[in-house]
Short mmCIF file of C-alpha atoms in Angstrom, two decimals:
data_model
loop_
_atom_site.label_atom_id
_atom_site.label_comp_id
_atom_site.label_asym_id
_atom_site.label_seq_id
_atom_site.Cartn_x
_atom_site.Cartn_y
_atom_site.Cartn_z
CA LEU A 98 6.05 -0.15 4.67
CA GLU A 99 4.09 -1.81 1.88
CA LEU A 100 4.53 -5.53 1.16
CA ASN A 101 3.13 -7.13 -1.98
CA ASP A 102 3.10 -10.72 -0.81
CA THR A 103 1.98 -12.06 -4.20
CA ASP A 104 4.64 -10.37 -6.35
CA GLY A 105 7.30 -10.50 -3.63
CA ASP A 106 8.43 -6.91 -3.13
CA LEU A 107 8.68 -4.27 -0.44
CA GLY A 108 8.55 -0.47 -0.56
CA ILE A 109 8.52 2.48 1.80
CA HIS A 110 5.99 5.32 1.58
CA GLY A 111 5.84 8.69 3.28
CA GLN A 112 3.23 11.42 3.55
CA ILE A 113 3.80 14.77 5.21
CA ASP A 114 1.28 17.58 5.63
CA GLY A 115 1.40 20.87 7.48
CA ASP A 116 2.12 24.58 7.12
CA ALA A 117 3.77 25.80 3.93
CA TRP A 118 7.48 25.02 3.89
CA LYS A 119 10.51 25.74 1.69
CA SER A 120 12.92 23.04 2.88
CA LEU A 121 12.40 19.57 4.27
CA GLU A 122 14.70 16.92 5.72
CA ILE A 123 14.11 13.34 6.83
CA GLU A 124 16.52 11.52 9.13
CA GLY A 125 16.44 7.85 10.06
CA PRO A 126 17.71 6.19 13.24
CA GLY A 127 21.25 7.26 14.09
CA GLU A 128 20.64 10.68 12.47
CA LEU A 129 21.23 9.21 9.03
CA GLU A 130 19.95 11.72 6.48
CA LEU A 131 17.59 10.07 3.99
CA MET A 132 16.11 13.02 2.13
CA ASN A 133 16.73 16.72 1.77
CA VAL A 134 14.36 18.83 -0.32
CA TRP A 135 15.00 22.49 -1.12
CA LEU A 136 12.45 24.47 -3.10
CA ARG A 137 13.71 26.98 -5.63
CA THR A 138 12.63 30.31 -7.20
CA ARG A 139 8.84 30.67 -7.60
CA LEU A 140 7.99 27.40 -5.88
CA ARG A 141 10.14 28.44 -2.93
CA ARG A 142 8.15 31.67 -2.62
CA GLN A 143 4.89 29.73 -2.87
CA GLY A 144 5.84 26.85 -0.56
CA LEU A 145 4.57 23.29 -0.32
CA THR A 146 2.21 21.87 2.28
CA GLU A 147 1.56 18.24 1.39
CA PHE A 148 4.32 15.92 0.24
CA PHE A 149 4.06 12.23 -0.69
CA PHE A 150 6.70 9.79 -1.87
CA GLU A 151 6.80 6.10 -2.75
CA SER A 152 10.03 4.19 -3.19
CA ALA A 153 10.88 1.76 -5.94
CA GLU A 154 9.88 -1.83 -5.18
CA PRO A 155 12.42 -4.24 -6.70
CA PRO A 156 11.52 -7.95 -6.51
CA PHE A 157 12.99 -10.06 -3.75
CA ASP A 158 15.46 -11.75 -6.10
CA GLU A 159 17.02 -8.29 -6.57
CA LEU A 160 16.59 -6.98 -3.01
CA SER A 161 15.79 -9.52 -0.31
CA PRO A 162 13.39 -8.62 2.52
CA ALA A 163 16.28 -8.80 5.00
CA ALA A 164 18.37 -6.39 2.93
CA PHE A 165 15.43 -4.00 2.53
CA LEU A 166 14.65 -3.97 6.26
CA ASN A 167 18.33 -3.48 7.06
CA ARG A 168 18.27 -0.47 4.72
CA PHE A 169 15.27 1.00 6.59
CA PRO A 170 15.68 -0.07 10.23
CA ALA A 171 12.84 0.06 12.72
CA GLY A 172 12.87 3.07 15.00
CA ILE A 173 12.22 6.79 15.13
CA TYR A 174 12.38 8.87 11.95
CA GLU A 175 12.60 12.67 12.24
CA ILE A 176 11.07 15.14 9.81
CA GLU A 177 12.36 18.71 9.99
CA ALA A 178 11.16 21.63 7.87
CA THR A 179 11.51 25.39 7.53
CA THR A 180 8.40 27.43 6.84
CA LEU A 181 8.15 30.40 4.48
CA ASP A 182 8.56 32.63 7.55
CA ASP A 183 11.81 30.86 8.52
CA VAL A 184 10.21 29.05 11.42
CA GLU A 185 11.68 25.60 12.00
CA PHE A 186 9.45 22.74 13.05
CA GLU A 187 9.93 19.04 13.46
CA GLU A 188 7.94 15.86 13.95
CA GLU A 189 8.77 12.24 14.70
CA THR A 190 7.24 9.02 13.45
CA SER A 191 7.95 5.42 14.34
CA LEU A 192 8.69 2.82 11.67
CA SER A 193 7.90 -0.78 12.59
CA HIS A 194 8.98 -4.03 10.95
CA VAL A 195 5.74 -5.77 11.98
CA LEU A 196 3.90 -6.61 8.76
CA ALA A 197 0.52 -8.32 8.49
CA ALA A 198 0.35 -11.91 7.38
CA PRO A 199 -1.47 -12.42 4.07
CA PRO A 200 -5.15 -13.29 4.59
CA ALA A 201 -5.77 -17.03 4.52
CA ASN A 202 -8.60 -19.12 3.11
CA VAL A 203 -9.60 -16.66 0.39
CA ARG A 204 -12.80 -17.84 -1.31
CA VAL A 205 -14.50 -16.60 -4.48
CA ASN A 206 -18.19 -17.52 -4.40
CA GLY A 207 -17.17 -20.41 -2.17
CA GLN A 208 -14.36 -21.61 -4.43
CA PRO A 209 -10.68 -21.44 -3.34
CA GLY A 210 -8.99 -18.32 -4.65
CA ALA A 211 -6.02 -18.75 -6.99
CA ASP A 212 -2.53 -18.00 -5.66
CA ASN A 213 -2.09 -15.40 -8.41
CA CYS A 214 -3.50 -14.40 -11.78
CA ASP A 215 -1.31 -16.85 -13.71
CA GLY A 216 -2.79 -20.09 -12.40
CA ASP A 217 -6.12 -21.84 -12.76
CA LEU A 218 -8.69 -19.20 -11.90
CA PRO A 219 -12.08 -19.86 -10.30
CA VAL A 220 -14.91 -19.42 -12.80
CA VAL A 221 -17.96 -17.83 -11.21
CA SER A 222 -21.24 -16.11 -12.06
CA PRO A 223 -22.23 -12.68 -10.72
CA PRO A 224 -22.80 -11.58 -8.07
CA VAL A 225 -19.23 -12.35 -6.96
CA THR A 226 -18.47 -12.40 -3.24
CA ILE A 227 -14.90 -12.73 -1.98
CA ASN A 228 -14.22 -13.54 1.66
CA TRP A 229 -11.16 -14.36 3.74
CA ASP A 230 -10.16 -15.23 7.30
CA PRO A 231 -9.45 -12.34 9.69
CA VAL A 232 -5.76 -11.46 9.95
CA THR A 233 -4.59 -11.74 13.55
CA MET A 234 -0.83 -12.39 13.28
CA SER A 235 2.20 -10.81 11.64
CA HIS A 236 3.87 -12.24 8.56
CA PRO A 237 5.39 -15.67 9.28
CA THR A 238 8.71 -15.05 7.48
CA ILE A 239 9.19 -11.31 6.82
CA GLY A 240 9.90 -8.62 9.39
CA LYS A 241 9.01 -9.46 12.98
CA PRO A 242 7.26 -12.82 12.56
CA ASN A 243 4.37 -14.46 14.37
CA VAL A 244 3.28 -11.73 16.77
CA ALA A 245 -0.30 -10.63 17.37
CA VAL A 246 -1.36 -7.64 15.26
CA THR A 247 -4.18 -5.12 15.27
CA VAL A 248 -5.80 -4.56 11.88
CA MET A 249 -6.85 -0.97 11.31
CA GLN A 250 -8.83 -1.71 8.15
CA TYR A 251 -8.92 -3.78 4.99
CA GLN A 252 -8.98 -2.33 1.50
CA PHE A 253 -10.58 -4.26 -1.32
CA VAL A 254 -9.75 -3.38 -4.93
CA CYS A 255 -11.19 -4.74 -8.18
CA GLU A 256 -9.55 -3.99 -11.53
CA ILE A 257 -10.75 -4.63 -15.06
CA GLU A 258 -8.57 -4.28 -18.17
CA ARG A 259 -10.33 -3.98 -21.52
CA GLU A 260 -7.94 -4.05 -24.47
CA GLY A 261 -8.93 -1.70 -27.27
CA ARG A 262 -11.81 -0.16 -25.35
CA THR A 263 -12.24 3.16 -23.57
CA PRO A 264 -11.43 3.32 -20.76
CA GLU A 265 -8.95 0.45 -20.97
CA GLU A 266 -8.69 0.14 -17.18
CA ILE A 267 -11.45 0.49 -14.61
CA VAL A 268 -10.72 0.31 -10.87
CA PHE A 269 -13.14 -0.05 -7.97
CA SER A 270 -11.81 0.40 -4.42
CA VAL A 271 -13.45 0.35 -1.00
CA ASP A 272 -12.19 0.58 2.58
CA LEU A 273 -13.62 -1.98 5.00
CA PRO A 274 -13.66 -1.95 8.81
CA ARG A 275 -11.45 -4.47 10.58
CA GLY A 276 -14.37 -6.78 11.32
CA ARG A 277 -15.48 -7.00 7.69
CA THR A 278 -13.72 -9.78 5.80
CA GLN A 279 -15.87 -10.14 2.72
CA PHE A 280 -17.09 -7.99 -0.12
CA THR A 281 -19.45 -8.45 -3.06
CA CYS A 282 -18.29 -6.84 -6.30
CA PRO A 283 -21.07 -4.62 -7.66
CA ALA A 284 -22.81 -6.22 -10.65
CA GLU A 285 -22.58 -2.88 -12.46
CA PHE A 286 -18.79 -3.19 -12.22
CA THR A 287 -18.32 -6.84 -13.18
CA SER A 288 -20.68 -6.39 -16.15
CA LEU A 289 -18.01 -4.17 -17.73
CA SER A 290 -15.47 -7.00 -17.81
CA ASP A 291 -14.54 -9.04 -20.87
CA GLY A 292 -14.21 -12.08 -18.62
CA GLU A 293 -11.29 -11.71 -16.17
CA VAL A 294 -11.34 -9.53 -13.05
CA LYS A 295 -8.29 -8.83 -10.88
CA TYR A 296 -8.75 -8.23 -7.17
CA GLU A 297 -6.50 -7.12 -4.35
CA ILE A 298 -6.90 -7.42 -0.59
CA ILE A 299 -4.81 -4.98 1.44
CA THR A 300 -4.45 -5.38 5.19
CA LYS A 301 -3.54 -2.14 6.98
CA LEU A 302 -2.19 -2.30 10.54
CA GLY A 303 -2.32 0.28 13.27
CA ASN A 304 1.42 0.92 12.72
CA ASN A 305 0.59 2.10 9.14
CA ASN A 306 2.24 -0.90 7.46
CA GLN A 307 0.20 -2.73 4.87
CA THR A 308 0.33 -6.14 3.18
CA ALA A 309 -1.32 -6.81 -0.18
CA ILE A 310 -2.24 -9.97 -2.05
CA GLU A 311 -3.44 -10.10 -5.66
CA SER A 312 -5.39 -12.65 -7.66
CA CYS A 313 -8.03 -12.95 -10.38
CA PHE A 314 -11.28 -14.73 -11.20
CA GLU A 315 -13.12 -15.37 -14.44
CA LEU A 316 -16.76 -14.64 -15.15
CA GLU A 317 -18.99 -17.16 -16.85
#
């Protein structure tokens, strides 16, 4: 599950990899069929090995967190496939409703981070260091609230949009170990900005769920 805590939306992702297959089926708890993929003609003869999907993520005013989680209940999900040689194989994965709380006390060069990119943004000079408190608990209101969690890693993303310039969008992304709760944006990256830089902090748990927050800062 992926929660964007800033925008207020939830989505479900899946990634499957293995021997070449020509048909694939995913069942949720209670043997409820969620997906059935059949390859055809030339692609069927060739087969697929890796398969990734990402659901739509409507805002909470269109699909509440409770309704989303009821649609995709916690439990065991089964993946069954048939290889090019007509061998059937299956795998199971567990889906959890435990989602990380958003990181607290986000600071940008010592200044409080903005709640989102639409408010009053901190104005800072490079180098820009962003830090936050370690995430130790699940989300307080969504999923299974207020339980201890194990962070697998953080992901820090910086994004620059430059209207009328090539490229118009530049993205910098880095994975951080669970004990690292700060990152300094490379000066070579921030120097490409026209003034505003968007950043995202993603907390990934050991159950594969992730929670993201987004905000921005301005450069002097």
